Short mmCIF file of C-alpha atoms in Angstrom, two decimals:
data_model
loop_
_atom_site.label_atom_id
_atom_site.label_comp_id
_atom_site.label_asym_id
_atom_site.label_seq_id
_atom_site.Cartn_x
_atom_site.Cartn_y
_atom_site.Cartn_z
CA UNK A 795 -4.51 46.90 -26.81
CA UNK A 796 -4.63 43.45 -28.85
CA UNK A 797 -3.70 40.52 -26.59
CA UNK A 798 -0.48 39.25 -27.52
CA UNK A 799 0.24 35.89 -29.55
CA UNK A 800 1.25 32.94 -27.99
CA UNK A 801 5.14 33.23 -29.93
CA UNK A 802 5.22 36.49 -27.82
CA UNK A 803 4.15 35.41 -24.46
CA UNK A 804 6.61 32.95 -25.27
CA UNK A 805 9.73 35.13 -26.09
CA UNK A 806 8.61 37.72 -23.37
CA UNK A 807 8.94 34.48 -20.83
CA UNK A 808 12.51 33.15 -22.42
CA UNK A 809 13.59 36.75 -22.05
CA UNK A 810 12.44 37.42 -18.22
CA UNK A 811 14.06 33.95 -17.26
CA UNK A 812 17.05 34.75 -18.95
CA UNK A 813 17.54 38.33 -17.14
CA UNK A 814 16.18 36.69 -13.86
CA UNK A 815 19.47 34.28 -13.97
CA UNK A 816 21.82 36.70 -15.30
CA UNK A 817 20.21 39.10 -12.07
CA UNK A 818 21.09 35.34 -10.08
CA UNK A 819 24.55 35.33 -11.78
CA UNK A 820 25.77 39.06 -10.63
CA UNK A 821 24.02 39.03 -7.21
CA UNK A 822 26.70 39.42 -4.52
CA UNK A 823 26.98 35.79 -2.16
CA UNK A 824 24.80 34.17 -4.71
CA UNK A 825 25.01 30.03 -3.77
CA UNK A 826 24.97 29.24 -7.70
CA UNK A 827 28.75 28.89 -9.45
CA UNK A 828 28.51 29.88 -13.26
CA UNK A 829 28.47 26.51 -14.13
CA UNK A 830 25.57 25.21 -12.05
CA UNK A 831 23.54 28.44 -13.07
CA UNK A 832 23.85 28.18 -16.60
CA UNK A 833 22.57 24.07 -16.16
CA UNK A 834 19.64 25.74 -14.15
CA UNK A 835 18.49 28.56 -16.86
CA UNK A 836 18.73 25.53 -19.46
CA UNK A 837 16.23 23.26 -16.70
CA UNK A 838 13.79 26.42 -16.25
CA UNK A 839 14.17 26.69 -20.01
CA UNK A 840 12.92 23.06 -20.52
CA UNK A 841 10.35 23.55 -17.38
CA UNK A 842 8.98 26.91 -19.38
CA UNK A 843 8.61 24.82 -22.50
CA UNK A 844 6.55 21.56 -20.44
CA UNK A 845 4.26 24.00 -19.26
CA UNK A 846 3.51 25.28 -22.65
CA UNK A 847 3.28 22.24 -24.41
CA UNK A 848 0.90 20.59 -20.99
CA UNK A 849 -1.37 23.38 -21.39
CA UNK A 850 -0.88 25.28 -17.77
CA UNK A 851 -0.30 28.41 -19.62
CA UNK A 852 -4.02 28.38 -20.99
CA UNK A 853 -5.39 27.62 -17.43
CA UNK A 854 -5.12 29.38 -14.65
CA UNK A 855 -5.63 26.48 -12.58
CA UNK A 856 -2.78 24.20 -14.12
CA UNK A 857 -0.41 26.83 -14.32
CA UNK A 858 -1.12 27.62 -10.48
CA UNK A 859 -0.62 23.81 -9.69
CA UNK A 860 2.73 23.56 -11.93
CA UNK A 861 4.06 26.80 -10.08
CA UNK A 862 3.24 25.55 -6.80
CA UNK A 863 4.70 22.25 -7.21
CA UNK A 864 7.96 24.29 -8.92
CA UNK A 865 7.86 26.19 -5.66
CA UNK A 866 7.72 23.39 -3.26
CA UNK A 867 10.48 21.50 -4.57
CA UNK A 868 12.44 24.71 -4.41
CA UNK A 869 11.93 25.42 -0.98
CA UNK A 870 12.69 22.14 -0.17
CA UNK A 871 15.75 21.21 -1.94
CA UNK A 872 17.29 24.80 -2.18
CA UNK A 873 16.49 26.69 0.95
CA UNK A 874 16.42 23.38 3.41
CA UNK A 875 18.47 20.77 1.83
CA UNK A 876 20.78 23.07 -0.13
CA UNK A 877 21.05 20.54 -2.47
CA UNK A 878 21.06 21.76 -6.11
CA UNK A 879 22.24 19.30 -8.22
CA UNK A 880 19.25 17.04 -6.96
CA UNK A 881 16.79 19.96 -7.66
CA UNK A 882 18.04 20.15 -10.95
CA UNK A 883 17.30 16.21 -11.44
CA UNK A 884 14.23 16.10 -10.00
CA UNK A 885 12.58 19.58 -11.76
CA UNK A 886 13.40 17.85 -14.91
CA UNK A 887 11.67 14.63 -13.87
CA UNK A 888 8.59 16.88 -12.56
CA UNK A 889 8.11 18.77 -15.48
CA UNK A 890 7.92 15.65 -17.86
CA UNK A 891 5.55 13.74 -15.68
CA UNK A 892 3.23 16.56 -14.44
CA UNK A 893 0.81 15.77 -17.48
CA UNK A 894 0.67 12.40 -16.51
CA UNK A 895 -1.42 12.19 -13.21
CA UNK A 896 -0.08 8.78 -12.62
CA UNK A 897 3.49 9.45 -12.95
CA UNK A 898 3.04 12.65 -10.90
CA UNK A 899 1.62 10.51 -8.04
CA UNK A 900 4.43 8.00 -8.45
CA UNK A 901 6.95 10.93 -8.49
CA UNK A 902 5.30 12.58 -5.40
CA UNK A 903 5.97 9.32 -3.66
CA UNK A 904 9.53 9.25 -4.61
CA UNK A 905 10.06 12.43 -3.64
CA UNK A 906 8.62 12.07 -0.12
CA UNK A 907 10.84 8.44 0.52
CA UNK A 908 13.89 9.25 -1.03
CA UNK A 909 14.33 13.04 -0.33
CA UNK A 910 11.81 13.69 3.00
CA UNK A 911 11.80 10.37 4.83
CA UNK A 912 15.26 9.49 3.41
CA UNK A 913 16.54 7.27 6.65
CA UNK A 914 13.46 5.01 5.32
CA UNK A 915 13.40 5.45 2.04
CA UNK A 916 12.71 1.53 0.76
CA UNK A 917 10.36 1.22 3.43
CA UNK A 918 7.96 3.98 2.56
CA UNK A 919 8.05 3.71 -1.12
CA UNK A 920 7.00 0.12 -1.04
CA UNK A 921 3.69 0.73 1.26
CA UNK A 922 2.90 3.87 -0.17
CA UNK A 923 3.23 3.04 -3.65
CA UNK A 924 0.73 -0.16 -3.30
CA UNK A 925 -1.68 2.32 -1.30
CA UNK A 926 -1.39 4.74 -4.34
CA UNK A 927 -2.34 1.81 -6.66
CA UNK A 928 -5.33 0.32 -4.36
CA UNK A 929 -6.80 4.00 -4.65
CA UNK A 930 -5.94 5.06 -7.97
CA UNK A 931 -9.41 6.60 -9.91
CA UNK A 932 -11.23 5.50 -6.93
CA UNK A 933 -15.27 5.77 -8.38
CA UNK A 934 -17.11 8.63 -6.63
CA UNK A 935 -20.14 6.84 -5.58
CA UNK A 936 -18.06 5.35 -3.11
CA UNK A 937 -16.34 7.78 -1.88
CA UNK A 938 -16.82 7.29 1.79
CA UNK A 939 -15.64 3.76 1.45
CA UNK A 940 -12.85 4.18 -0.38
CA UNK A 941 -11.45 7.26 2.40
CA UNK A 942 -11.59 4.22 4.86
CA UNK A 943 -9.62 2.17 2.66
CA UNK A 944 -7.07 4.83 2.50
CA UNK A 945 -7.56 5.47 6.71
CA UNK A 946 -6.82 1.72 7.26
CA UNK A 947 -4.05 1.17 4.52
CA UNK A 948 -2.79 3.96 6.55
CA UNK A 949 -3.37 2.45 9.85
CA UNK A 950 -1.97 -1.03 8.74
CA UNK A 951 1.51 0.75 7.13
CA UNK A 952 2.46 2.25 10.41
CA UNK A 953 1.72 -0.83 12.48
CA UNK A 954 3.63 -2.88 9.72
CA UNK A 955 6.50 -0.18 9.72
CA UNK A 956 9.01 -1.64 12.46
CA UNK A 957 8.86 -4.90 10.25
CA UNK A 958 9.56 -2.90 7.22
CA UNK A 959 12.41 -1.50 8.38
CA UNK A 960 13.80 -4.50 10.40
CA UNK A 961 13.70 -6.39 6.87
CA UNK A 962 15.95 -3.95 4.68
CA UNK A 963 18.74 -3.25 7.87
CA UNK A 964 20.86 -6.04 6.90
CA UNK A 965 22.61 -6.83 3.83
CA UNK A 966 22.59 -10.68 1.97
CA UNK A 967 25.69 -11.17 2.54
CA UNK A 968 25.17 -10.64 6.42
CA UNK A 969 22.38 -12.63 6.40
CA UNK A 970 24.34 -15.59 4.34
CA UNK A 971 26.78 -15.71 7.05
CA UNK A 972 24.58 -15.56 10.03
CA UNK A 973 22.16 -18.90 8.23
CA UNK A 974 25.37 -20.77 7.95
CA UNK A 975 26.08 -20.61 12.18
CA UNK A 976 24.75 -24.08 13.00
CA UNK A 977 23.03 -22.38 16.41
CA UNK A 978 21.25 -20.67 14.22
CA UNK A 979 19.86 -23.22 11.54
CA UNK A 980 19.45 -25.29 14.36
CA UNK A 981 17.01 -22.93 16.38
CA UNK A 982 14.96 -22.58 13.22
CA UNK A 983 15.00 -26.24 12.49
CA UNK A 984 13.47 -26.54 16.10
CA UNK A 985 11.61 -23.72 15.34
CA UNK A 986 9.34 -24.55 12.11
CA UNK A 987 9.65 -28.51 13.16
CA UNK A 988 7.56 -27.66 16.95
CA UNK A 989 5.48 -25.08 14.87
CA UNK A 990 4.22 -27.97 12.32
CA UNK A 991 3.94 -31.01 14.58
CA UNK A 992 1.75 -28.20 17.71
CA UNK A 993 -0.14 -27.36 15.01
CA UNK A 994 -1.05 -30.77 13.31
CA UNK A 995 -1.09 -32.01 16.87
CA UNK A 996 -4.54 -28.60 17.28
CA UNK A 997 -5.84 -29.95 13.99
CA UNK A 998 -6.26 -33.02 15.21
CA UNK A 999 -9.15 -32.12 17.83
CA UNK A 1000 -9.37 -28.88 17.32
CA UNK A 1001 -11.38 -29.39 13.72
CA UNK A 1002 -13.81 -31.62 15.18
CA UNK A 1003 -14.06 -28.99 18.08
CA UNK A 1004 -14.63 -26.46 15.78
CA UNK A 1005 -17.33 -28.81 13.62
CA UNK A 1006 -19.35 -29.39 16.58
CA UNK A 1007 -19.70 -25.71 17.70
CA UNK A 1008 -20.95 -24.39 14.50
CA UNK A 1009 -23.45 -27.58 13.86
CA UNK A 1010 -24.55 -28.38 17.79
CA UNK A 1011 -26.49 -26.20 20.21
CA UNK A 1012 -25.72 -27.68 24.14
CA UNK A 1013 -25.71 -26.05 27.88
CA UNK A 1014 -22.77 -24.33 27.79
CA UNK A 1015 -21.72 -23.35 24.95
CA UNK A 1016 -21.18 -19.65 25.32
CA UNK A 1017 -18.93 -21.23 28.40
CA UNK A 1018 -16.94 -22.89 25.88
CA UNK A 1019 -16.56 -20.22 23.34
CA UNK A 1020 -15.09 -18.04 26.08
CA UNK A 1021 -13.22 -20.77 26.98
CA UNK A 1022 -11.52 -20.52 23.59
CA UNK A 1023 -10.28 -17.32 23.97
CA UNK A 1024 -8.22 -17.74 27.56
CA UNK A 1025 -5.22 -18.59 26.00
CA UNK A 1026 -5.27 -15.10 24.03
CA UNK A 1027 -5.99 -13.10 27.42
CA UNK A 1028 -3.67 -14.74 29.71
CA UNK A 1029 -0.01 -13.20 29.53
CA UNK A 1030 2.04 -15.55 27.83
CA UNK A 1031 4.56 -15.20 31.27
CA UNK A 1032 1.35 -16.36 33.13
CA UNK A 1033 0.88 -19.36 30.92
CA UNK A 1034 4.50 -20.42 30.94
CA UNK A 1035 4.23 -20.43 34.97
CA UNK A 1036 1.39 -22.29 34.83
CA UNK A 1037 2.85 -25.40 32.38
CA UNK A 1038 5.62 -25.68 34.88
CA UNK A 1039 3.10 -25.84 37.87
CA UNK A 1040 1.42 -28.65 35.96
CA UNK A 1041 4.24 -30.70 34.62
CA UNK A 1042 7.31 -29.21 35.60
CA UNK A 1043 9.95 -31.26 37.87
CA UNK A 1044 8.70 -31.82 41.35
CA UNK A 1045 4.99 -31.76 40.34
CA UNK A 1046 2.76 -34.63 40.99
CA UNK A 1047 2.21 -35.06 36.72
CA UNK A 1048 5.59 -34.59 35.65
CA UNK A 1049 6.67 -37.04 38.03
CA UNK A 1050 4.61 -39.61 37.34
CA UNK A 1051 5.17 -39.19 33.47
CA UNK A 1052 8.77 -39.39 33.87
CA UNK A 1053 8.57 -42.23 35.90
CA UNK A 1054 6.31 -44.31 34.16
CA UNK A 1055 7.16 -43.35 30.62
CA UNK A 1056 10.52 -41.52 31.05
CA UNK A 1057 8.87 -38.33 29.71
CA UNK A 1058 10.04 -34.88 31.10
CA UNK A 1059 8.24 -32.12 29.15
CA UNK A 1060 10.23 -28.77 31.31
CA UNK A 1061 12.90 -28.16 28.77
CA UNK A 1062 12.50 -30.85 26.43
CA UNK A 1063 11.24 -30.44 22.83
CA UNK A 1064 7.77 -32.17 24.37
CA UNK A 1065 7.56 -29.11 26.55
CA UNK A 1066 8.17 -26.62 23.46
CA UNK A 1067 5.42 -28.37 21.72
CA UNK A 1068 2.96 -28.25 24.27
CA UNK A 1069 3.48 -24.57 24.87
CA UNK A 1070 3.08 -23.75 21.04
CA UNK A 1071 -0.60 -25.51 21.56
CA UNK A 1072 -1.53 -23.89 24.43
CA UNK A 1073 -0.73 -20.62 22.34
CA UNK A 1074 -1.77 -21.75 19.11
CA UNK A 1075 -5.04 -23.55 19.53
CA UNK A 1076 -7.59 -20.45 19.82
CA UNK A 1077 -6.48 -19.20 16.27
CA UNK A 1078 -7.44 -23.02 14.61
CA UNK A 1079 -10.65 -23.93 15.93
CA UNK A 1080 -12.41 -19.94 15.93
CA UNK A 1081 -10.90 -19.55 12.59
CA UNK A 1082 -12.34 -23.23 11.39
CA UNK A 1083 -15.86 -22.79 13.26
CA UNK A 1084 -16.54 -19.57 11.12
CA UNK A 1085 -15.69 -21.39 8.62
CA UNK A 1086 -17.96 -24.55 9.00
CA UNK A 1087 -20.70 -21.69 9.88
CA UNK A 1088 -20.45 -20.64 7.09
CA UNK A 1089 -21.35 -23.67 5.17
CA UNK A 1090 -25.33 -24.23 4.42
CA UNK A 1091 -26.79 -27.03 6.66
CA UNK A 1092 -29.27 -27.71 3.72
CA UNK A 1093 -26.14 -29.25 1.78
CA UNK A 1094 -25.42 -31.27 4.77
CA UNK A 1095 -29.49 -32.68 5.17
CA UNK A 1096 -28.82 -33.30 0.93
CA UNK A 1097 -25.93 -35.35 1.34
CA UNK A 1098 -27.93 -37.31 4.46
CA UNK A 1099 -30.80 -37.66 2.38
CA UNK A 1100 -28.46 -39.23 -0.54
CA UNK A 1101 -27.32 -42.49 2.22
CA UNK A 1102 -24.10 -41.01 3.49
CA UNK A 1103 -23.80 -40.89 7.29
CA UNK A 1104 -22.72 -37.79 9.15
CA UNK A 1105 -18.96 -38.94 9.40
CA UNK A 1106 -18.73 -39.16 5.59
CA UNK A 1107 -20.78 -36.13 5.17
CA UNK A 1108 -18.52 -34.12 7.14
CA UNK A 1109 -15.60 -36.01 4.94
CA UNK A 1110 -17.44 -35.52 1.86
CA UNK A 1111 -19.29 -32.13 2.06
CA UNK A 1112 -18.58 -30.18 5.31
CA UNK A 1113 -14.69 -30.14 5.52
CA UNK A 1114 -14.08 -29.66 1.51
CA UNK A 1115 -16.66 -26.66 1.89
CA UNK A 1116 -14.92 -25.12 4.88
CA UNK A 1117 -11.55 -26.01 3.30
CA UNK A 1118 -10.25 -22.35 2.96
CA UNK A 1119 -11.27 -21.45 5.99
CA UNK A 1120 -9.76 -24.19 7.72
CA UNK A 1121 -7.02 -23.91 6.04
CA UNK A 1122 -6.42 -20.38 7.14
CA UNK A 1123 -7.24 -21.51 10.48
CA UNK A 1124 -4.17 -23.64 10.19
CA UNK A 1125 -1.90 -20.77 9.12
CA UNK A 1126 -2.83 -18.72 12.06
CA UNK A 1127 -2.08 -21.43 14.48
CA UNK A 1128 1.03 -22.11 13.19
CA UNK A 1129 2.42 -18.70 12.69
CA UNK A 1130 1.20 -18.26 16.48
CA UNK A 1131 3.14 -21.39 17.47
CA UNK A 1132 6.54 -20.43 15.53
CA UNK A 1133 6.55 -16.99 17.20
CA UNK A 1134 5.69 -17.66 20.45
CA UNK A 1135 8.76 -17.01 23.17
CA UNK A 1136 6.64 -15.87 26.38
CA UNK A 1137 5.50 -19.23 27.42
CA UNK A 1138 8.31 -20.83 25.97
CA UNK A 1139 11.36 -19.22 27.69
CA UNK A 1140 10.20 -20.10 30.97
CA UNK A 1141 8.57 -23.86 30.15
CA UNK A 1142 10.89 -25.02 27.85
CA UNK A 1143 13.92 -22.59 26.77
CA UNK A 1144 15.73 -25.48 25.97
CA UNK A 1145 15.75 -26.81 23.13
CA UNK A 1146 16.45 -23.44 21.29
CA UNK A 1147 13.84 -21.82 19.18
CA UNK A 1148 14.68 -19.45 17.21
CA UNK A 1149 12.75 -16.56 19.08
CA UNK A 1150 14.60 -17.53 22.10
CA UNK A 1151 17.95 -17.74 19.88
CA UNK A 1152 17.03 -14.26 19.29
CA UNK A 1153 16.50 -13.47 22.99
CA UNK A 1154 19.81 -14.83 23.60
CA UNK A 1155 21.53 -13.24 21.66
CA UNK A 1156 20.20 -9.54 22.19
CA UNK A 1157 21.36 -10.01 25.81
CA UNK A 1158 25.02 -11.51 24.92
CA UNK A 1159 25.68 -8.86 22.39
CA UNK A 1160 23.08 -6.33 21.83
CA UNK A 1161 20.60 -5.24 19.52
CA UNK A 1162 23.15 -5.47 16.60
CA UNK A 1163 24.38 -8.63 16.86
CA UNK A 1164 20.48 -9.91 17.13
CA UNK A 1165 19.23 -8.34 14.21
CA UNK A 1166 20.26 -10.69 11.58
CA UNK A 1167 18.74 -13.66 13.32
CA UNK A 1168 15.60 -11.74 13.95
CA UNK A 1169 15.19 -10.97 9.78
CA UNK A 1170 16.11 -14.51 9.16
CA UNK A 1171 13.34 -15.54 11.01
CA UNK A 1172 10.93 -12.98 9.71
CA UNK A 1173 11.58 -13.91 6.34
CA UNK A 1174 11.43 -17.42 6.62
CA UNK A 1175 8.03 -16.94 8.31
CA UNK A 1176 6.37 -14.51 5.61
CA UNK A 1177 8.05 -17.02 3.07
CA UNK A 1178 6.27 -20.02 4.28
CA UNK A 1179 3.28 -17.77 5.33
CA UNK A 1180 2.95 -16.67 1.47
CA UNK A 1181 3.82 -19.75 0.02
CA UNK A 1182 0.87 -21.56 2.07
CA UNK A 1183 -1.28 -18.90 1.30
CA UNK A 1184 -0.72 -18.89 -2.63
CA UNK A 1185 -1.17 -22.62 -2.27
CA UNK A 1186 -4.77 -22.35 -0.35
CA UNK A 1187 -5.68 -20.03 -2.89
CA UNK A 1188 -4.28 -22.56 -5.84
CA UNK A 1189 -5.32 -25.69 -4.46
CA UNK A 1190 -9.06 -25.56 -4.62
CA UNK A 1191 -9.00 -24.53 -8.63
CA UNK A 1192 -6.73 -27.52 -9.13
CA UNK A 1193 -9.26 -30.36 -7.78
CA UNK A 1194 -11.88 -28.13 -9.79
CA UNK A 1195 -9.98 -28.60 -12.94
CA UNK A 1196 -8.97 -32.61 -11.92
CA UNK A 1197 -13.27 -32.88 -11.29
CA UNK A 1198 -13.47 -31.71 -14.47
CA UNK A 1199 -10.98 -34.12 -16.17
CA UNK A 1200 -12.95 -36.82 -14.78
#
């Protein structure tokens, strides 16, 4: 009737997993060769001894959780996969980590991109390892919060998935080869040079635009705020009709700028450019007006008070204030303006951007012979996109430190 001592639970177990694979061994049409079944007692052998050593035999709990997870990966890898050796690989790699809840969550991940979503492997692992992080020991007070973090992460991964998977189709070698095709430098050249000069050319009235709406109150003003967003609503194919209406050959404007100043905008870099603004504007001046909102007025009246007029206080105080936002403002537009293809394939196709490179070539040779041209462009987007970004983020603690110097 005494309960038995740990060193005989212990044999008891070695024993009953030993006859269990001889039983395995014997078993007419068993899947396991000698070989592979001896491997597997000396894996459940390790497995019995992890679970010992992690506690799980002393709690019921534990030792449910350890079996269950034992279980899964069986079912999985034996019964549907029928692949052994990788069971054997990844048992061992569960039964080190499983007193780790880290490590468990990090293998749970790899299991679930490498052996369940395999076709996508890279591009689940990367997005659900950072959500794992962002809600590692999330506090319980905020509990709520935190399960919308983990809804939207969620949300965001599966919007961002077709870009995820674009990225890793292509090798570096393939995409070495397609960069050095001169169509194809030459459409991004076009590309990021329209992007920069439509968006500098939105920055130019579009800050002082966005200045005025978030310091002045006038008739019409809601008008103009709606105004702001037309761009967004209209179809992009609507828009491109409607530039060639305007200044396209045959109409009154385009005639008389080609006449007068030998300017023809419908399929000309000028016409490119003007489409990216037309695109591209909204994205500056709503982004920069929240931003100079968002600046107190009293530091404004302070720097009035002090002499400076309102040019040099928007110079001075205003602008360097809003700076971030602005600045964001600025990435918008321009990411806008390098992606757009709507308006521009049917205003100015010519000459090539690289979305309509893109276009081109999906229709000449297919999806295939597209693909490379398409990563090539996504990449040198997010590059520049990042790089900006890091620098908006850097930039402001640099003239902090250089005030300082002074």
């Amino acid at each position: 009737g005494d309960p038995m001592r740990p060193w005989q639970r212990g044999t008891v177990a070695v024993l009953g997993l030993i006859l269990a694979h001889g039983l395995l061994a014997v078993m007419p049409g068993t899947p396991f060769s000698l070989p592979l079944n001896l491997v597997l007692l000396a894996t459940n052998l390790y497995v019995l001894f992890c679970a010992a050593e992690s506690g799980t035999t002393r709690s019921g709990w534990l030792l449910g959780s350890f079996a269950l997870g034992y279980l899964l990966l069986f079912v999985l890898l034996i019964v549907l996969l029928d692949r052994k050796p990788l069971f054997i690989l990844l048992i061992l790699v569960y039964a080190s980590v499983f007193r780790s809840p880290l490590l468990l969550g990090w293998f749970v991940i790899f299991v679930l991109s490498f052996v369940v979503f395999q076709p996508y492997a890279f591009e689940t692992l990367v997005p659900l390892g950072f959500v794992y992080l962002a809600l590692w020991r999330a506090p319980k007070q905020n509990r709520f919060l935190w399960a919308c973090l983990a809804l939207g992460l969620f949300g965001l991964f599966l919007v961002l998935f077709p870009l995820l998977h674009l990225g890793v189709q292509d090798s570096v070698q393939t995409l070495w080869l397609t960069l050095r095709r001169p169509d194809v430098r030459e459409a991004l050249w076009v590309s990021l040079g329209s992007s920069a000069l439509a968006t500098a050319l939105i920055a130019v009235w579009g800050v002082p635009l966005a200045y005025a709406l978030a310091r002045l109150e006038f008739a019409g003003k809601r008008v103009v705020e709606a105004a702001l967003d037309v761009p967004i609503l209209v179809p992009q194919s609507v828009a491109g009709i409607a530039l060639m209406v305007l200044l396209g050959p045959g109409s009154p404007l385009g005639e008389a700028a080609d006449r007068l100043f030998g300017l023809q905008f419908a399929g000309r870099f000028a016409g490119l450019v003007i489409a990216q603004v037309f695109v591209a504007a909204p994205f500056l001046v709503k982004t920069a007006a929240n931003a100079f909102a968002a600046v107190p007025p009293a530091y404004e009246a302070a720097s009035r008070t002090l002499g400076a007029g309102p040019a040099a206080t928007f110079w001075r105080v205003a602008l360097p204030l809003a700076g971030r936002g602005v600045f964001v403002g600025v990435l918008l537009a321009w990411a806008r303006a390098v992606s757009e293809f709507g308006a521009v394939i049917l205003f100015a196709p010519a000459p090539v951007s690289a979305p309509v490179q893109v276009h081109n070539e999906f229709l000449r040779a297919g999806a295939a012979e597209s693909r490379p041209i398409a990563i090539l462009l996504l990449l040198v987007c997010l590059w520049l996109f990042v790089l900006l970004s890091f620098g908006q983020t850097l930039l402001p603690a640099a003239l902090r430190r250089r005030e300082a110097a002074r």
